[in-house]
Tab-separated table of C-alpha atoms in Angstrom:
chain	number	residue	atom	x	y	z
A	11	UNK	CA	61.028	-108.843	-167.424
A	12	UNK	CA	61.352	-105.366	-167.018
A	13	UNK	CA	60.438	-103.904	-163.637
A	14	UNK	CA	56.875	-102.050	-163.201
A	15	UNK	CA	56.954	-98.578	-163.199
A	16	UNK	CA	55.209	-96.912	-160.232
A	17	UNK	CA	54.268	-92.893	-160.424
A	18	UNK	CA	54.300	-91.241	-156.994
A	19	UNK	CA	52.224	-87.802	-156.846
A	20	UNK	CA	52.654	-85.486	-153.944
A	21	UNK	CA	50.401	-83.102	-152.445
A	22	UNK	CA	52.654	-80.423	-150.024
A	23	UNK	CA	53.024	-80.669	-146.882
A	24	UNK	CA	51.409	-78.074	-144.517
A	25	UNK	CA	52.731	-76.760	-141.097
A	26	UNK	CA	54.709	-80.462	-140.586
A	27	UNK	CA	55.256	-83.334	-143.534
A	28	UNK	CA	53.470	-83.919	-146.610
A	29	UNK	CA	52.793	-87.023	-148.222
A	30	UNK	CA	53.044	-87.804	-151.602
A	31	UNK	CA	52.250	-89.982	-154.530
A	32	UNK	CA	55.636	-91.650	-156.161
A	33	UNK	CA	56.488	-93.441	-159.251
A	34	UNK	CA	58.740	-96.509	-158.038
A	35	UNK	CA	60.797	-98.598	-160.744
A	36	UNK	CA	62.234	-101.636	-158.169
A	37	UNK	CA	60.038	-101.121	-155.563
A	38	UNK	CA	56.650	-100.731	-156.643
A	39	UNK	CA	55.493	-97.639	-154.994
A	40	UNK	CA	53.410	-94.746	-155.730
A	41	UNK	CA	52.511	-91.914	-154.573
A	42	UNK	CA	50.308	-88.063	-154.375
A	43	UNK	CA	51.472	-85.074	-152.369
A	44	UNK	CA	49.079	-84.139	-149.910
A	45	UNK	CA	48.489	-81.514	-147.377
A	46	UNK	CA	47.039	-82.493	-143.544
A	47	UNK	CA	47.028	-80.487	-141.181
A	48	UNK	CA	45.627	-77.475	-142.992
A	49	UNK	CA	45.993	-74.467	-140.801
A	50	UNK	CA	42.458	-73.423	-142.619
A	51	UNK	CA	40.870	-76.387	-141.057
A	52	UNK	CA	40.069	-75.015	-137.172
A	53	UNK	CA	39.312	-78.492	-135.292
A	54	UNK	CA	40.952	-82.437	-135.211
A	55	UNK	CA	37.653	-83.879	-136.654
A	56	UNK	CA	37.942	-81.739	-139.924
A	57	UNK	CA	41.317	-82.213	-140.434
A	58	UNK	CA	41.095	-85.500	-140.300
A	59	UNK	CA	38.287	-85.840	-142.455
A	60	UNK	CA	40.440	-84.081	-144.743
A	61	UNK	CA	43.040	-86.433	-144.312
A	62	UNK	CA	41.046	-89.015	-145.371
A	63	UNK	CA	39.757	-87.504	-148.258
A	64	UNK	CA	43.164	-87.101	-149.658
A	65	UNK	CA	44.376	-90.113	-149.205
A	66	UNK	CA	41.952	-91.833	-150.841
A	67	UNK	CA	42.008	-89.197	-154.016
A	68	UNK	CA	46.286	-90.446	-153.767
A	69	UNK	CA	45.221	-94.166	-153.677
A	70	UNK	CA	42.865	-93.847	-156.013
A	71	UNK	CA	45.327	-92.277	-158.636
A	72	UNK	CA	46.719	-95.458	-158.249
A	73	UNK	CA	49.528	-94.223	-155.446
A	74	UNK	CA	51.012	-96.521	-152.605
A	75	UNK	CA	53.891	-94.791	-151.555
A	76	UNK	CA	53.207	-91.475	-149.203
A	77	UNK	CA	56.282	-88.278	-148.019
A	78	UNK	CA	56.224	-87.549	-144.631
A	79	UNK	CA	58.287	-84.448	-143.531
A	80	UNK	CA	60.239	-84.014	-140.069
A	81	UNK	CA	61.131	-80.726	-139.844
A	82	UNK	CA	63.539	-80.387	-137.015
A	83	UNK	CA	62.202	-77.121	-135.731
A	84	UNK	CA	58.592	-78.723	-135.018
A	85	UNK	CA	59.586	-81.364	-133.485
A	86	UNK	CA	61.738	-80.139	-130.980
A	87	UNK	CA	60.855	-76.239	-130.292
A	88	UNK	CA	63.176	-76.216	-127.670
A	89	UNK	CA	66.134	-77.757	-126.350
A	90	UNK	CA	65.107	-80.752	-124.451
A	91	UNK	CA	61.176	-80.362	-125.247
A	92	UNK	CA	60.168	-83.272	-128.380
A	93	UNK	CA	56.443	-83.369	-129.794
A	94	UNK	CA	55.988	-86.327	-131.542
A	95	UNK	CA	52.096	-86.456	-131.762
A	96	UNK	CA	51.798	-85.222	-135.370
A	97	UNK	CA	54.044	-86.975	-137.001
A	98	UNK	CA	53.247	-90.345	-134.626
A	99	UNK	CA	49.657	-89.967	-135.921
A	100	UNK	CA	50.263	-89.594	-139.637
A	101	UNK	CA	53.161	-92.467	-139.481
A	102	UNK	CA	50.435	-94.765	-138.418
A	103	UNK	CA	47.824	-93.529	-141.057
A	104	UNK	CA	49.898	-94.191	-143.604
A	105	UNK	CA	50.660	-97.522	-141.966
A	106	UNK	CA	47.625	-98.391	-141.750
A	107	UNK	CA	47.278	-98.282	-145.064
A	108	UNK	CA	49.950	-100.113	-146.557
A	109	UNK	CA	51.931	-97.052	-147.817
A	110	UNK	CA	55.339	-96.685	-148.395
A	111	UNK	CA	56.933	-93.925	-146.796
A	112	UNK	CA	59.321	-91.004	-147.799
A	113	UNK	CA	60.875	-88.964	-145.408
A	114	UNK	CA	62.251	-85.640	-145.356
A	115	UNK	CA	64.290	-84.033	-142.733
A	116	UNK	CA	65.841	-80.898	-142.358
A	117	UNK	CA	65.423	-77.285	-141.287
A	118	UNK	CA	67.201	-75.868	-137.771
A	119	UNK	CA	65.548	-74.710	-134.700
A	120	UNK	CA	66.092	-71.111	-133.786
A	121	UNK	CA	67.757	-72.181	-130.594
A	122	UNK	CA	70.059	-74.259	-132.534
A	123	UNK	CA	71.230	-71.613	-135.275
A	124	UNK	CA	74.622	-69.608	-134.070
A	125	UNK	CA	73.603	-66.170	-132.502
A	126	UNK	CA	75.508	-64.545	-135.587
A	127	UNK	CA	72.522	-65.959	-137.776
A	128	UNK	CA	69.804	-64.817	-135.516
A	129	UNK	CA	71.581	-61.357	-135.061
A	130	UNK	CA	71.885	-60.852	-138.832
A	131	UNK	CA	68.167	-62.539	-140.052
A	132	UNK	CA	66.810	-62.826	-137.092
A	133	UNK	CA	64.277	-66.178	-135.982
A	134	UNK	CA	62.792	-68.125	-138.315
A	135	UNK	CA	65.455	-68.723	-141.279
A	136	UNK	CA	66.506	-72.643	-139.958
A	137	UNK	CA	64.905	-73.405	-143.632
A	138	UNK	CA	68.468	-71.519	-145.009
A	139	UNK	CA	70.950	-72.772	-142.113
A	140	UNK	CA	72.085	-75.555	-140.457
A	141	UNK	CA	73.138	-75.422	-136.392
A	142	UNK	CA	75.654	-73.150	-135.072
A	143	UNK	CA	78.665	-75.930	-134.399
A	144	UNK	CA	77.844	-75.930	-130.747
A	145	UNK	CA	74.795	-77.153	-131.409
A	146	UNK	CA	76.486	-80.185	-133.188
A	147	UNK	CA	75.653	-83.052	-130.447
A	148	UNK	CA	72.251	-81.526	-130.197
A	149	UNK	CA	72.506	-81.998	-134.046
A	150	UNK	CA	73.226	-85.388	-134.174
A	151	UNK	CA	71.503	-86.959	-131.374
A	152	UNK	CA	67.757	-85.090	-132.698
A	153	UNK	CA	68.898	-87.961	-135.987
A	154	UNK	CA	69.474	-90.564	-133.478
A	155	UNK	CA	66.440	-90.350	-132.111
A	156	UNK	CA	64.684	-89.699	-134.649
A	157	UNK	CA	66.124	-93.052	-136.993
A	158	UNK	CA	65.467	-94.781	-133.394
A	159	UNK	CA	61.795	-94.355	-133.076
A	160	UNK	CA	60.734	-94.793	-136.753
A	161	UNK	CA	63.334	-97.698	-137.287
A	162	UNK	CA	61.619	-100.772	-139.350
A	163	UNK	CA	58.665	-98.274	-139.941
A	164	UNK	CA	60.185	-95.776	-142.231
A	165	UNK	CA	63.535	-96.909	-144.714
A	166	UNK	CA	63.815	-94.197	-147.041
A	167	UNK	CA	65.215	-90.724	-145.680
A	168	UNK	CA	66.677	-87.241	-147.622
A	169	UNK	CA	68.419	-84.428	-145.696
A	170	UNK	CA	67.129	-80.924	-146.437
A	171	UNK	CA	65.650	-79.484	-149.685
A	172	UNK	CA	67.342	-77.597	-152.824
A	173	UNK	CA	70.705	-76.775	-150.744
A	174	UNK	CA	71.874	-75.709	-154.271
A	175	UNK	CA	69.300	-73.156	-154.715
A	176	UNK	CA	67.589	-71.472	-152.355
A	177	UNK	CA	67.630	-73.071	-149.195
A	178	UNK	CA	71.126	-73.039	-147.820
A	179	UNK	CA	73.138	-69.731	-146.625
A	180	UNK	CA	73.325	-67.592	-149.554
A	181	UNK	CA	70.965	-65.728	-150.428
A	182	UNK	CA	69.477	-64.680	-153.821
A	183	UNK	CA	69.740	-68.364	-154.641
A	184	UNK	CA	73.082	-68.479	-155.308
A	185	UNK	CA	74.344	-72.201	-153.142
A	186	UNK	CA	75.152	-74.130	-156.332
A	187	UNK	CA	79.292	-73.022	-155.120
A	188	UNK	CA	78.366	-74.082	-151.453
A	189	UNK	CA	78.866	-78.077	-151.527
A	190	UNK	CA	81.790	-77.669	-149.152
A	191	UNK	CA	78.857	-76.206	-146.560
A	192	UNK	CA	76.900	-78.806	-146.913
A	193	UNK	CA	78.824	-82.041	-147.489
A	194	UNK	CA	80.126	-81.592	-143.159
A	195	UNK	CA	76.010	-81.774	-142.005
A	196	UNK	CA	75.487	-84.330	-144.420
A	197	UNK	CA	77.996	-86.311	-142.991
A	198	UNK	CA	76.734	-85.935	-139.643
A	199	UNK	CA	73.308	-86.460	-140.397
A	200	UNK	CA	74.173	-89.914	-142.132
A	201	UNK	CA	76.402	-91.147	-139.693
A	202	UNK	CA	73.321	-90.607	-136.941
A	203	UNK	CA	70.937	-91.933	-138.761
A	204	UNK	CA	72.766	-95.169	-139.842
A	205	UNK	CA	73.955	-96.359	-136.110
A	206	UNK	CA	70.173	-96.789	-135.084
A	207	UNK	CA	69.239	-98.319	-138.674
A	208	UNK	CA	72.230	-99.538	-140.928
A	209	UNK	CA	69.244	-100.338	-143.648
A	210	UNK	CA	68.206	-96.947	-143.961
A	211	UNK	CA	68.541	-95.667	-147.787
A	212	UNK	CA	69.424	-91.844	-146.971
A	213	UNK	CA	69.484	-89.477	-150.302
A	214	UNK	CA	71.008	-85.865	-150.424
A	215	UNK	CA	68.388	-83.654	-150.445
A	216	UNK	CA	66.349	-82.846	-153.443
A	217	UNK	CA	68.529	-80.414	-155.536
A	218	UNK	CA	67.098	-77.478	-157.633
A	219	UNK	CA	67.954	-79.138	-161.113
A	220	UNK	CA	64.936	-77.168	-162.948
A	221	UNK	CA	65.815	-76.463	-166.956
A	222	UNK	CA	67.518	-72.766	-166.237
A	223	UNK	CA	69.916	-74.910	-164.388
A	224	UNK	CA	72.591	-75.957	-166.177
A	225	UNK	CA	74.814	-79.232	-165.057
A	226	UNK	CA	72.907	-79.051	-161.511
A	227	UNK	CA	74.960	-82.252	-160.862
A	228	UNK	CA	78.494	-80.605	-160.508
A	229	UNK	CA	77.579	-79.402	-157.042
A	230	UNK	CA	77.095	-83.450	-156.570
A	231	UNK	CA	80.699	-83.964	-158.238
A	232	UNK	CA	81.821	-81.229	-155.537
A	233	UNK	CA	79.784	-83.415	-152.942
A	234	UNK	CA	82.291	-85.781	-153.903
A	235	UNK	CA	85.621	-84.193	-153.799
A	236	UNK	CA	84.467	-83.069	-150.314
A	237	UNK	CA	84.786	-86.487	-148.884
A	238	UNK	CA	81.020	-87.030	-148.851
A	239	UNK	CA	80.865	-90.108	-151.490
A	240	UNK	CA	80.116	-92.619	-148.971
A	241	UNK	CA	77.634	-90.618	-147.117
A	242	UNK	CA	74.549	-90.889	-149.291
A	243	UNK	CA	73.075	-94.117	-150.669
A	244	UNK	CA	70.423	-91.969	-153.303
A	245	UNK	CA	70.011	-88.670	-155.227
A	246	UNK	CA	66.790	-86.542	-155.321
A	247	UNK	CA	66.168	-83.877	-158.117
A	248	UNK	CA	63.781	-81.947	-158.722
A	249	UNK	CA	64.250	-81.536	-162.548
A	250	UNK	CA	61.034	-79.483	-163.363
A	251	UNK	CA	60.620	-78.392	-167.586
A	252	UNK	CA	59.041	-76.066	-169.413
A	253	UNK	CA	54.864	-75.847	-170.069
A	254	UNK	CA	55.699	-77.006	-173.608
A	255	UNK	CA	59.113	-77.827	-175.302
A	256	UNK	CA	61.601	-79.389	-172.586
A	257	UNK	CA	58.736	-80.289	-170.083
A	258	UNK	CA	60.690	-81.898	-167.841
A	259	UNK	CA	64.730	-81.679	-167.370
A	260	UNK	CA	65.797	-85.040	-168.443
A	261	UNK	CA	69.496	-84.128	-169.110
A	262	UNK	CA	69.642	-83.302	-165.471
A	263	UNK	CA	68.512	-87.372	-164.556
A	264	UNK	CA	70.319	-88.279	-167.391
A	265	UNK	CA	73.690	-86.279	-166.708
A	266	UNK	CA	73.256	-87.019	-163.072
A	267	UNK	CA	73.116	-90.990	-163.465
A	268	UNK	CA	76.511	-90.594	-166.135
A	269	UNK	CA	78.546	-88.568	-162.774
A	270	UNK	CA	77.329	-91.153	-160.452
A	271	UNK	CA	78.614	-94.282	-162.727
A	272	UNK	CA	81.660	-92.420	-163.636
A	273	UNK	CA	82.638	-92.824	-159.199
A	274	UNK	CA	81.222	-96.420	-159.258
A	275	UNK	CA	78.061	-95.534	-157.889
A	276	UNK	CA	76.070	-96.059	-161.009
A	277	UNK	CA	74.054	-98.475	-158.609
A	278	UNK	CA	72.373	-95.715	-156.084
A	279	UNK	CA	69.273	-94.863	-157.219
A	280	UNK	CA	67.744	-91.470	-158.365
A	281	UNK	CA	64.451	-90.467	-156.724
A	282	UNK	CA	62.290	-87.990	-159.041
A	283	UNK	CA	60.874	-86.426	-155.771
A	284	UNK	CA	59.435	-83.221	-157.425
A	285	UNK	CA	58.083	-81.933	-160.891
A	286	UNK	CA	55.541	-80.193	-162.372
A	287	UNK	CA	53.656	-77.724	-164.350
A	288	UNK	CA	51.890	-74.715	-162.846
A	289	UNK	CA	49.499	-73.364	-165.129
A	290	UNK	CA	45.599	-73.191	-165.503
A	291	UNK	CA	45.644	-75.001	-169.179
A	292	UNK	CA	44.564	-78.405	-167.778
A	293	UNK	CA	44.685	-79.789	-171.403
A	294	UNK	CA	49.043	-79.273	-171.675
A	295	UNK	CA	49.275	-80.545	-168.370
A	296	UNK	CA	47.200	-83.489	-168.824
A	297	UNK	CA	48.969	-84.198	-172.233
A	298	UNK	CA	52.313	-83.529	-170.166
A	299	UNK	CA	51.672	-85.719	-167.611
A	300	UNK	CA	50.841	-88.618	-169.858
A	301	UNK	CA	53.775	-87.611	-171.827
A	302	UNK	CA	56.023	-87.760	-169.091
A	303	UNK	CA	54.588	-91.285	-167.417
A	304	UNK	CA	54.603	-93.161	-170.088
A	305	UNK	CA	58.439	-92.502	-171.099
A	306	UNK	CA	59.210	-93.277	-167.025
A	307	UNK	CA	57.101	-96.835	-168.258
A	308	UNK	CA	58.631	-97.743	-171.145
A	309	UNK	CA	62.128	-96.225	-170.973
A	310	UNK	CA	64.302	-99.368	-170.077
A	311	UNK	CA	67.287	-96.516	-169.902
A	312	UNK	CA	65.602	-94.872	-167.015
A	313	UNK	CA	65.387	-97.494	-164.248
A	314	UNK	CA	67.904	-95.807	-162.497
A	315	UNK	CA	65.054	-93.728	-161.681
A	316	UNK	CA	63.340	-95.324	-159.245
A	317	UNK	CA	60.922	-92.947	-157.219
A	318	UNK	CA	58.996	-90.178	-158.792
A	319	UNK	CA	56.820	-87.354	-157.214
A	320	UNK	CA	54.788	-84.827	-158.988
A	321	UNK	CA	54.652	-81.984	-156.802
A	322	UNK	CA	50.851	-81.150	-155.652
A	323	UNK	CA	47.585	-82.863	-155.114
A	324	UNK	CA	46.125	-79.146	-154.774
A	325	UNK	CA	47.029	-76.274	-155.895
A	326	UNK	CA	48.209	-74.475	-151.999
A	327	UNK	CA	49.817	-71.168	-151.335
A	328	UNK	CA	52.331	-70.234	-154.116
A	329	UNK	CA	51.950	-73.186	-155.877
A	330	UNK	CA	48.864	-71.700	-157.744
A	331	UNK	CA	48.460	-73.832	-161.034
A	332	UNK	CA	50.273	-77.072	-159.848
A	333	UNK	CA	47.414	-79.271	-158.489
A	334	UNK	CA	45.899	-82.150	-159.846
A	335	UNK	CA	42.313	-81.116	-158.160
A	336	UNK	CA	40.597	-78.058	-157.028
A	337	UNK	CA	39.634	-77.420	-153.362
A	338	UNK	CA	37.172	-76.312	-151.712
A	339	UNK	CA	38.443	-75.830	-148.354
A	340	UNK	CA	34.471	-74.577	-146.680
A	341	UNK	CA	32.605	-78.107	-147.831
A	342	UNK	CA	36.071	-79.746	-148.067
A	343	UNK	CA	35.681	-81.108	-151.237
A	344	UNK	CA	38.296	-81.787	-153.983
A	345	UNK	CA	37.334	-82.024	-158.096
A	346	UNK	CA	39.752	-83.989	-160.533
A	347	UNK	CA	40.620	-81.574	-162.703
A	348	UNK	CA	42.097	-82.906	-166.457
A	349	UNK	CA	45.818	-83.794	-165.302
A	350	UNK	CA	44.853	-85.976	-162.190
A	351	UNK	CA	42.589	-87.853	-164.903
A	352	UNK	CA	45.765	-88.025	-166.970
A	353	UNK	CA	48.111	-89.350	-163.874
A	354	UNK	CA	45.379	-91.903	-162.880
A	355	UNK	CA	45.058	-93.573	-166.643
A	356	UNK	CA	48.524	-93.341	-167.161
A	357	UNK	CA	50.592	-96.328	-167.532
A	358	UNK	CA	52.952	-96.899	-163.748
């Protein structure tokens, strides 16, 4: 019998992590994006109301699977100095409620970056660059730590976001070259991570692979003949299409899953961990999102593809267009809009 197909949406993460709402071939998990911690909401009690609120708009879309970030940066402000009370709290909300989790890591602390990149760009960029290389044991034991205190709690990790597009050392975008940069941190990061918790499943981080990006998966083929084969056990893309025509990159999953067989790793899964449409014609995006479910459902081809995450619950910041529901952030209150109708009836 073939597997059930789980959908995962995802509403963004704010200030910390984000949870999300997956679609989960083998393991039956599902999930929404979801913002907490809204820096509009000014005390604990709202925020957590607001937690609540999306969580159960997530479950109720039929989600059981929930993204968590740790961002480096938050976590350990400075050298020596760890706050773990955020991410603690929302770990055991999610917990609570049965939810699978999906972890992101990533991002640098300023004290951490080499003084040539604060000189340059001054604080603030760890989102584009990883530690200065004396900052390498501070490096690797924050992912010791880290796979230490959430080990049996938390199996599924990625490192970083999009290092082939905008979020490495280049700028203008242009990292799709800059595997060689990346493959050395990946390394170390997976090598922390798996002496506290050999079971971990740790993915490269999810890579730009949006329709105006051609082969995305050579810079995993040059991932590869930088000696970093054996140091990821998954692939995340974030393959986003057009509003209509190609409305979702599926030569990107499809070409991605061919490069991975062709090395003998045609078993390590591919996690769908972002897509999308941002526009304010709910009808396309509904018919989209049922468009796109349903061939994740009944495409025996695609269960390579095991985790899927569309990219907001809300629409939030830049990401104007993209959410499933309106907010209103004064009576916090969220309205389905057409689309999160779509994602809730649609087959998972």
């Amino acid at each position: 019998n073939q597997p059930r197909r789980m959908v995962q949406c995802f509403l963004l993460w704010v200030l910390l992590s984000s949870y999300s709402c997956s679609a989960f071939v083998r393991h039956n998990t599902i999930n929404i994006q979801w913002g907490f911690g809204n820096p509009k909401l000014e005390n604990r009690g709202r925020v957590e109301y607001w937690n609540a609120m999306n969580l159960h708009a997530i479950m109720e879309a039929g989600c059981n699977s929930a993204n968590v970030g740790f961002s480096w940066p938050q976590i350990q402000p400075e050298k020596g100095v760890y706050n773990w009370t955020m991410v603690d709290n929302i770990v055991a909300d999610l917990s609570k409620r049965n939810l699978v989790m999906y972890a992101f890591t990533g991002n640098t602390p300023d004290w951490a970056l080499s003084p040539e990149v604060i000189k340059k760009y001054g604080p603030g960029v760890g989102w584009r660059f990883p530690p200065g290389k004396e900052h390498i044991g501070d490096f690797e034991s924050f992912y010791q730590t880290l796979a230490e205190r959430y080990k049996g709690k938390i199996k599924y990790w990625e490192f970083w976001n999009e290092e082939n597009g905008c979020s490495w050392i280049n700028p203008g975008c242009s990292n799709g070259h800059m595997a060689y940069t990346y493959v050395p941190w990946l390394k170390r990061w997976y090598t922390a991570m798996k002496s506290k918790d050999p079971s971990m499943v740790l993915s490269i981080g999810g890579l730009d692979c949006n329709y105006k990006v051609p082969r995305c998966w050579s810079y995993i083929e040059d991932i590869y003949k930088n000696g970093g084969g054996d140091y990821f056990d998954a692939v995340a893309l974030h393959p986003y299409g057009e509003l209509e025509g190609e409305i979702l990159h599926w030569s990107a999953l499809e070409g991605t899953h061919k490069l991975l067989v062709s090395h003998g790793d045609g078993h390590k899964p591919i996690w769908m961990n972002e897509y999308g449409w941002s526009t304010s014609n709910e009808k396309q995006k509904a018919k989209n999102m049922k468009s796109v479910l349903t061939t994740l459902h009944n495409n025996k081809s695609l269960e390579y593809i095991t985790y899927t995450q569309y990219l907001l619950l809300e629409d939030l910041g830049d990401h104007h267009g993209f959410g499933l529901c309106s907010s209103n952030m004064t009576e916090l209150s969220l309205t389905p809009r057409l689309s999160y109708d779509a994602y809730k009836d649609a087959p998972k």
